Amino acid sequence: KGSRRGCVRLKAAIIGIDDEDDSTFTITVDHKTFHFQARDQEERERWIEALEGTICKQGGQRTLDHTFTLEDFEKKLMETDAYLQILIEQNEALEKKN
């Protein structure tokens, strides 16, 4: 608890919530499920909104008049990874306060 355990790739990730517990959620990607716990339901909702927004932005910025290159994709993936690292660090800081 409170230590960095790695990175979760968000490309094609699926966010899940547990109906029985209002503070936990999952991220499923590459046939692996990662479990996360927020302080409460409100914090969980903020996490889910931020993660879903990032996932949607990653896949939802294509336009018909622009062909994305592998370089474009790698740049977006790096940006998403950076946002994830920020979220992980903020979560660790919050866990240390508790």
CSV table of N, CA and C in Angstrom, one decimal:
chain,number,residue,atom,x,y,z
A,1,LYS,N,0.8,-1.2,0.0
A,1,LYS,CA,0.0,0.0,0.0
A,1,LYS,C,0.9,1.2,0.0
A,2,GLY,N,0.6,2.2,-0.9
A,2,GLY,CA,1.3,3.4,-0.9
A,2,GLY,C,2.6,3.4,-1.7
A,3,SER,N,2.9,2.3,-2.4
A,3,SER,CA,4.2,2.2,-3.1
A,3,SER,C,3.8,2.0,-4.6
A,4,ARG,N,4.7,2.5,-5.5
A,4,ARG,CA,4.4,2.4,-6.9
A,4,ARG,C,4.6,0.9,-7.3
A,5,ARG,N,3.6,0.4,-8.0
A,5,ARG,CA,3.7,-1.0,-8.4
A,5,ARG,C,3.7,-1.2,-9.9
A,6,GLY,N,3.8,-0.1,-10.7
A,6,GLY,CA,3.9,-0.3,-12.1
A,6,GLY,C,3.0,0.6,-12.9
A,7,CYS,N,2.9,0.4,-14.1
A,7,CYS,CA,2.0,1.2,-15.0
A,7,CYS,C,0.9,0.4,-15.6
A,8,VAL,N,-0.2,1.0,-15.8
A,8,VAL,CA,-1.4,0.4,-16.4
A,8,VAL,C,-1.6,1.1,-17.8
A,9,ARG,N,-1.5,0.3,-18.8
A,9,ARG,CA,-1.7,0.8,-20.2
A,9,ARG,C,-3.2,1.1,-20.3
A,10,LEU,N,-3.5,2.3,-20.8
A,10,LEU,CA,-4.9,2.7,-21.0
A,10,LEU,C,-5.5,2.4,-22.4
A,11,LYS,N,-4.7,2.2,-23.4
A,11,LYS,CA,-5.2,2.0,-24.7
A,11,LYS,C,-6.1,0.7,-24.7
A,12,ALA,N,-7.3,0.9,-25.1
A,12,ALA,CA,-8.3,-0.2,-25.1
A,12,ALA,C,-8.7,-0.7,-23.8
A,13,ALA,N,-8.4,0.1,-22.7
A,13,ALA,CA,-8.8,-0.3,-21.4
A,13,ALA,C,-10.3,-0.2,-21.1
A,14,ILE,N,-10.8,-1.0,-20.2
A,14,ILE,CA,-12.2,-1.0,-19.8
A,14,ILE,C,-12.3,-0.7,-18.3
A,15,ILE,N,-13.0,0.3,-17.9
A,15,ILE,CA,-13.2,0.7,-16.5
A,15,ILE,C,-14.4,-0.1,-16.0
A,16,GLY,N,-14.3,-0.7,-14.8
A,16,GLY,CA,-15.4,-1.4,-14.2
A,16,GLY,C,-15.6,-0.9,-12.8
A,17,ILE,N,-16.8,-1.0,-12.3
A,17,ILE,CA,-17.1,-0.6,-10.9
A,17,ILE,C,-17.8,-1.8,-10.2
A,18,ASP,N,-17.6,-1.8,-8.9
A,18,ASP,CA,-18.2,-2.9,-8.1
A,18,ASP,C,-19.4,-2.3,-7.4
A,19,ASP,N,-20.6,-3.0,-7.7
A,19,ASP,CA,-21.8,-2.5,-7.1
A,19,ASP,C,-21.9,-2.7,-5.6
A,20,GLU,N,-21.1,-3.6,-5.1
A,20,GLU,CA,-21.2,-3.9,-3.6
A,20,GLU,C,-20.3,-3.0,-2.8
A,21,ASP,N,-19.3,-2.4,-3.5
A,21,ASP,CA,-18.4,-1.5,-2.7
A,21,ASP,C,-18.3,-0.2,-3.5
A,22,ASP,N,-18.6,0.9,-2.9
A,22,ASP,CA,-18.7,2.2,-3.6
A,22,ASP,C,-17.4,2.9,-3.7
A,23,SER,N,-16.3,2.3,-3.3
A,23,SER,CA,-15.0,3.0,-3.4
A,23,SER,C,-14.0,2.3,-4.3
A,24,THR,N,-14.4,1.1,-4.8
A,24,THR,CA,-13.4,0.4,-5.7
A,24,THR,C,-13.8,0.4,-7.1
A,25,PHE,N,-12.8,0.2,-8.0
A,25,PHE,CA,-13.0,0.1,-9.4
A,25,PHE,C,-11.9,-0.7,-10.0
A,26,THR,N,-12.1,-1.1,-11.3
A,26,THR,CA,-11.1,-1.9,-11.9
A,26,THR,C,-10.8,-1.3,-13.3
A,27,ILE,N,-9.6,-1.6,-13.8
A,27,ILE,CA,-9.2,-1.3,-15.1
A,27,ILE,C,-8.7,-2.6,-15.7
A,28,THR,N,-9.4,-3.0,-16.8
A,28,THR,CA,-9.1,-4.3,-17.5
A,28,THR,C,-8.5,-4.0,-18.8
A,29,VAL,N,-7.3,-4.5,-19.1
A,29,VAL,CA,-6.6,-4.3,-20.4
A,29,VAL,C,-5.7,-5.5,-20.6
A,30,ASP,N,-5.5,-5.9,-21.8
A,30,ASP,CA,-4.6,-7.0,-22.2
A,30,ASP,C,-4.9,-8.3,-21.4
A,31,HIS,N,-6.2,-8.5,-21.1
A,31,HIS,CA,-6.7,-9.7,-20.4
A,31,HIS,C,-6.2,-9.7,-18.9
A,32,LYS,N,-5.9,-8.6,-18.4
A,32,LYS,CA,-5.5,-8.4,-17.0
A,32,LYS,C,-6.4,-7.4,-16.3
A,33,THR,N,-6.8,-7.7,-15.1
A,33,THR,CA,-7.6,-6.8,-14.3
A,33,THR,C,-6.9,-6.2,-13.2
A,34,PHE,N,-6.8,-4.9,-13.1
A,34,PHE,CA,-6.1,-4.2,-12.0
A,34,PHE,C,-7.2,-3.6,-11.1
A,35,HIS,N,-7.1,-3.8,-9.8
A,35,HIS,CA,-8.0,-3.3,-8.8
A,35,HIS,C,-7.5,-2.1,-8.1
A,36,PHE,N,-8.4,-1.1,-8.0
A,36,PHE,CA,-8.0,0.2,-7.3
A,36,PHE,C,-9.1,0.5,-6.3
A,37,GLN,N,-8.7,1.2,-5.2
A,37,GLN,CA,-9.6,1.7,-4.2
A,37,GLN,C,-9.4,3.1,-3.9
A,38,ALA,N,-10.5,3.9,-4.0
A,38,ALA,CA,-10.5,5.3,-3.7
A,38,ALA,C,-10.9,5.4,-2.2
A,39,ARG,N,-10.8,6.7,-1.7
A,39,ARG,CA,-11.2,6.9,-0.3
A,39,ARG,C,-12.7,6.7,-0.1
A,40,ASP,N,-13.5,7.1,-1.1
A,40,ASP,CA,-15.0,7.1,-1.0
A,40,ASP,C,-15.6,7.1,-2.4
A,41,GLN,N,-16.9,7.1,-2.5
A,41,GLN,CA,-17.6,7.0,-3.8
A,41,GLN,C,-17.3,8.3,-4.6
A,42,GLU,N,-17.2,9.4,-4.0
A,42,GLU,CA,-17.0,10.7,-4.7
A,42,GLU,C,-15.6,10.7,-5.4
A,43,GLU,N,-14.6,10.2,-4.6
A,43,GLU,CA,-13.2,10.2,-5.2
A,43,GLU,C,-13.2,9.1,-6.3
A,44,ARG,N,-13.9,8.0,-6.1
A,44,ARG,CA,-13.9,7.0,-7.2
A,44,ARG,C,-14.5,7.6,-8.5
A,45,GLU,N,-15.6,8.3,-8.3
A,45,GLU,CA,-16.2,8.9,-9.5
A,45,GLU,C,-15.2,9.9,-10.2
A,46,ARG,N,-14.5,10.6,-9.5
A,46,ARG,CA,-13.5,11.6,-10.1
A,46,ARG,C,-12.4,10.8,-10.8
A,47,TRP,N,-12.0,9.7,-10.2
A,47,TRP,CA,-11.0,8.8,-10.9
A,47,TRP,C,-11.6,8.3,-12.2
A,48,ILE,N,-12.8,7.7,-12.1
A,48,ILE,CA,-13.4,7.1,-13.3
A,48,ILE,C,-13.6,8.1,-14.4
A,49,GLU,N,-14.1,9.3,-14.1
A,49,GLU,CA,-14.3,10.4,-15.1
A,49,GLU,C,-13.0,10.7,-15.7
A,50,ALA,N,-11.9,10.9,-14.9
A,50,ALA,CA,-10.6,11.2,-15.5
A,50,ALA,C,-10.0,10.1,-16.4
A,51,LEU,N,-10.2,8.9,-15.9
A,51,LEU,CA,-9.7,7.8,-16.7
A,51,LEU,C,-10.5,7.6,-18.0
A,52,GLU,N,-11.8,7.7,-17.9
A,52,GLU,CA,-12.6,7.5,-19.1
A,52,GLU,C,-12.4,8.6,-20.1
A,53,GLY,N,-12.2,9.8,-19.6
A,53,GLY,CA,-11.9,11.0,-20.4
A,53,GLY,C,-10.6,10.8,-21.2
A,54,THR,N,-9.6,10.3,-20.5
A,54,THR,CA,-8.3,10.0,-21.1
A,54,THR,C,-8.4,8.9,-22.2
A,55,ILE,N,-9.1,7.8,-21.9
A,55,ILE,CA,-9.3,6.7,-22.8
A,55,ILE,C,-10.1,7.2,-24.0
A,56,CYS,N,-11.1,8.0,-23.8
A,56,CYS,CA,-11.9,8.5,-25.0
A,56,CYS,C,-11.1,9.5,-25.8
A,57,LYS,N,-10.3,10.4,-25.2
A,57,LYS,CA,-9.5,11.3,-26.0
A,57,LYS,C,-8.5,10.5,-26.8
A,58,GLN,N,-8.0,9.5,-26.3
A,58,GLN,CA,-7.0,8.7,-27.0
A,58,GLN,C,-7.5,8.1,-28.2
A,59,GLY,N,-8.8,7.6,-28.2
A,59,GLY,CA,-9.4,7.0,-29.4
A,59,GLY,C,-10.3,7.9,-30.1
A,60,GLY,N,-10.7,9.0,-29.5
A,60,GLY,CA,-11.7,9.8,-30.1
A,60,GLY,C,-11.3,11.0,-30.9
A,61,GLN,N,-10.0,11.2,-31.1
A,61,GLN,CA,-9.5,12.4,-31.8
A,61,GLN,C,-9.3,12.2,-33.3
A,62,ARG,N,-9.7,11.1,-33.8
A,62,ARG,CA,-9.4,10.9,-35.2
A,62,ARG,C,-10.4,11.7,-36.0
A,63,THR,N,-9.9,12.3,-37.1
A,63,THR,CA,-10.8,13.0,-38.1
A,63,THR,C,-10.6,12.4,-39.4
A,64,LEU,N,-11.6,12.6,-40.3
A,64,LEU,CA,-11.5,12.0,-41.6
A,64,LEU,C,-10.4,12.7,-42.5
A,65,ASP,N,-10.1,13.9,-42.2
A,65,ASP,CA,-9.1,14.6,-43.1
A,65,ASP,C,-7.6,14.4,-42.6
A,66,HIS,N,-7.4,13.6,-41.6
A,66,HIS,CA,-6.1,13.4,-41.0
A,66,HIS,C,-5.8,11.9,-40.9
A,67,THR,N,-4.7,11.5,-41.4
A,67,THR,CA,-4.2,10.2,-41.2
A,67,THR,C,-3.2,10.1,-40.1
A,68,PHE,N,-3.5,9.4,-39.1
A,68,PHE,CA,-2.5,9.3,-38.0
A,68,PHE,C,-1.4,8.3,-38.3
A,69,THR,N,-0.2,8.7,-37.9
A,69,THR,CA,1.0,7.9,-38.2
A,69,THR,C,1.3,7.2,-36.9
A,70,LEU,N,2.2,6.2,-37.0
A,70,LEU,CA,2.7,5.5,-35.8
A,70,LEU,C,3.3,6.5,-34.8
A,71,GLU,N,4.0,7.5,-35.3
A,71,GLU,CA,4.6,8.6,-34.5
A,71,GLU,C,3.5,9.3,-33.7
A,72,ASP,N,2.4,9.7,-34.4
A,72,ASP,CA,1.3,10.3,-33.7
A,72,ASP,C,0.7,9.5,-32.6
A,73,PHE,N,0.6,8.2,-32.9
A,73,PHE,CA,0.1,7.2,-31.9
A,73,PHE,C,1.0,7.1,-30.7
A,74,GLU,N,2.3,7.0,-30.9
A,74,GLU,CA,3.3,6.9,-29.8
A,74,GLU,C,3.3,8.2,-29.0
A,75,LYS,N,3.1,9.3,-29.6
A,75,LYS,CA,3.1,10.6,-28.9
A,75,LYS,C,1.9,10.6,-27.9
A,76,LYS,N,0.7,10.2,-28.5
A,76,LYS,CA,-0.5,10.2,-27.6
A,76,LYS,C,-0.4,9.1,-26.5
A,77,LEU,N,0.2,8.0,-26.8
A,77,LEU,CA,0.4,7.0,-25.8
A,77,LEU,C,1.4,7.5,-24.7
A,78,MET,N,2.4,8.2,-25.0
A,78,MET,CA,3.3,8.8,-24.0
A,78,MET,C,2.6,9.9,-23.2
A,79,GLU,N,1.7,10.7,-23.8
A,79,GLU,CA,0.9,11.6,-23.1
A,79,GLU,C,0.0,11.0,-22.1
A,80,THR,N,-0.7,9.9,-22.5
A,80,THR,CA,-1.6,9.2,-21.7
A,80,THR,C,-0.8,8.5,-20.5
A,81,ASP,N,0.4,8.0,-20.8
A,81,ASP,CA,1.2,7.4,-19.7
A,81,ASP,C,1.6,8.5,-18.7
A,82,ALA,N,1.9,9.7,-19.2
A,82,ALA,CA,2.3,10.8,-18.3
A,82,ALA,C,1.1,11.1,-17.4
A,83,TYR,N,-0.1,11.2,-17.9
A,83,TYR,CA,-1.3,11.5,-17.1
A,83,TYR,C,-1.5,10.4,-16.1
A,84,LEU,N,-1.3,9.1,-16.5
A,84,LEU,CA,-1.5,8.0,-15.6
A,84,LEU,C,-0.4,8.1,-14.4
A,85,GLN,N,0.8,8.5,-14.7
A,85,GLN,CA,1.8,8.6,-13.7
A,85,GLN,C,1.4,9.7,-12.7
A,86,ILE,N,0.8,10.8,-13.2
A,86,ILE,CA,0.4,11.9,-12.3
A,86,ILE,C,-0.7,11.4,-11.4
A,87,LEU,N,-1.7,10.6,-12.0
A,87,LEU,CA,-2.7,10.1,-11.2
A,87,LEU,C,-2.2,9.1,-10.1
A,88,ILE,N,-1.2,8.3,-10.5
A,88,ILE,CA,-0.7,7.3,-9.5
A,88,ILE,C,0.0,8.1,-8.4
A,89,GLU,N,0.8,9.1,-8.7
A,89,GLU,CA,1.5,9.9,-7.7
A,89,GLU,C,0.5,10.6,-6.8
A,90,GLN,N,-0.6,11.2,-7.4
A,90,GLN,CA,-1.6,11.8,-6.5
A,90,GLN,C,-2.3,10.8,-5.6
A,91,ASN,N,-2.5,9.6,-6.1
A,91,ASN,CA,-3.1,8.6,-5.3
A,91,ASN,C,-2.2,8.2,-4.1
A,92,GLU,N,-0.9,8.1,-4.4
A,92,GLU,CA,0.1,7.7,-3.4
A,92,GLU,C,0.1,8.8,-2.3
A,93,ALA,N,0.1,10.1,-2.8
A,93,ALA,CA,0.1,11.2,-1.8
A,93,ALA,C,-1.1,11.2,-0.9
A,94,LEU,N,-2.3,10.9,-1.5
A,94,LEU,CA,-3.5,10.8,-0.7
A,94,LEU,C,-3.4,9.6,0.3
A,95,GLU,N,-2.9,8.5,-0.2
A,95,GLU,CA,-2.8,7.3,0.7
A,95,GLU,C,-1.8,7.6,1.9
A,96,LYS,N,-0.8,8.4,1.7
A,96,LYS,CA,0.2,8.7,2.7
A,96,LYS,C,-0.5,9.6,3.8
A,97,LYS,N,-1.5,10.4,3.3
A,97,LYS,CA,-2.1,11.3,4.3
A,97,LYS,C,-3.1,10.5,5.2
A,98,ASN,N,-3.5,9.4,4.8
A,98,ASN,CA,-4.5,8.6,5.6
A,98,ASN,C,-3.7,7.8,6.6
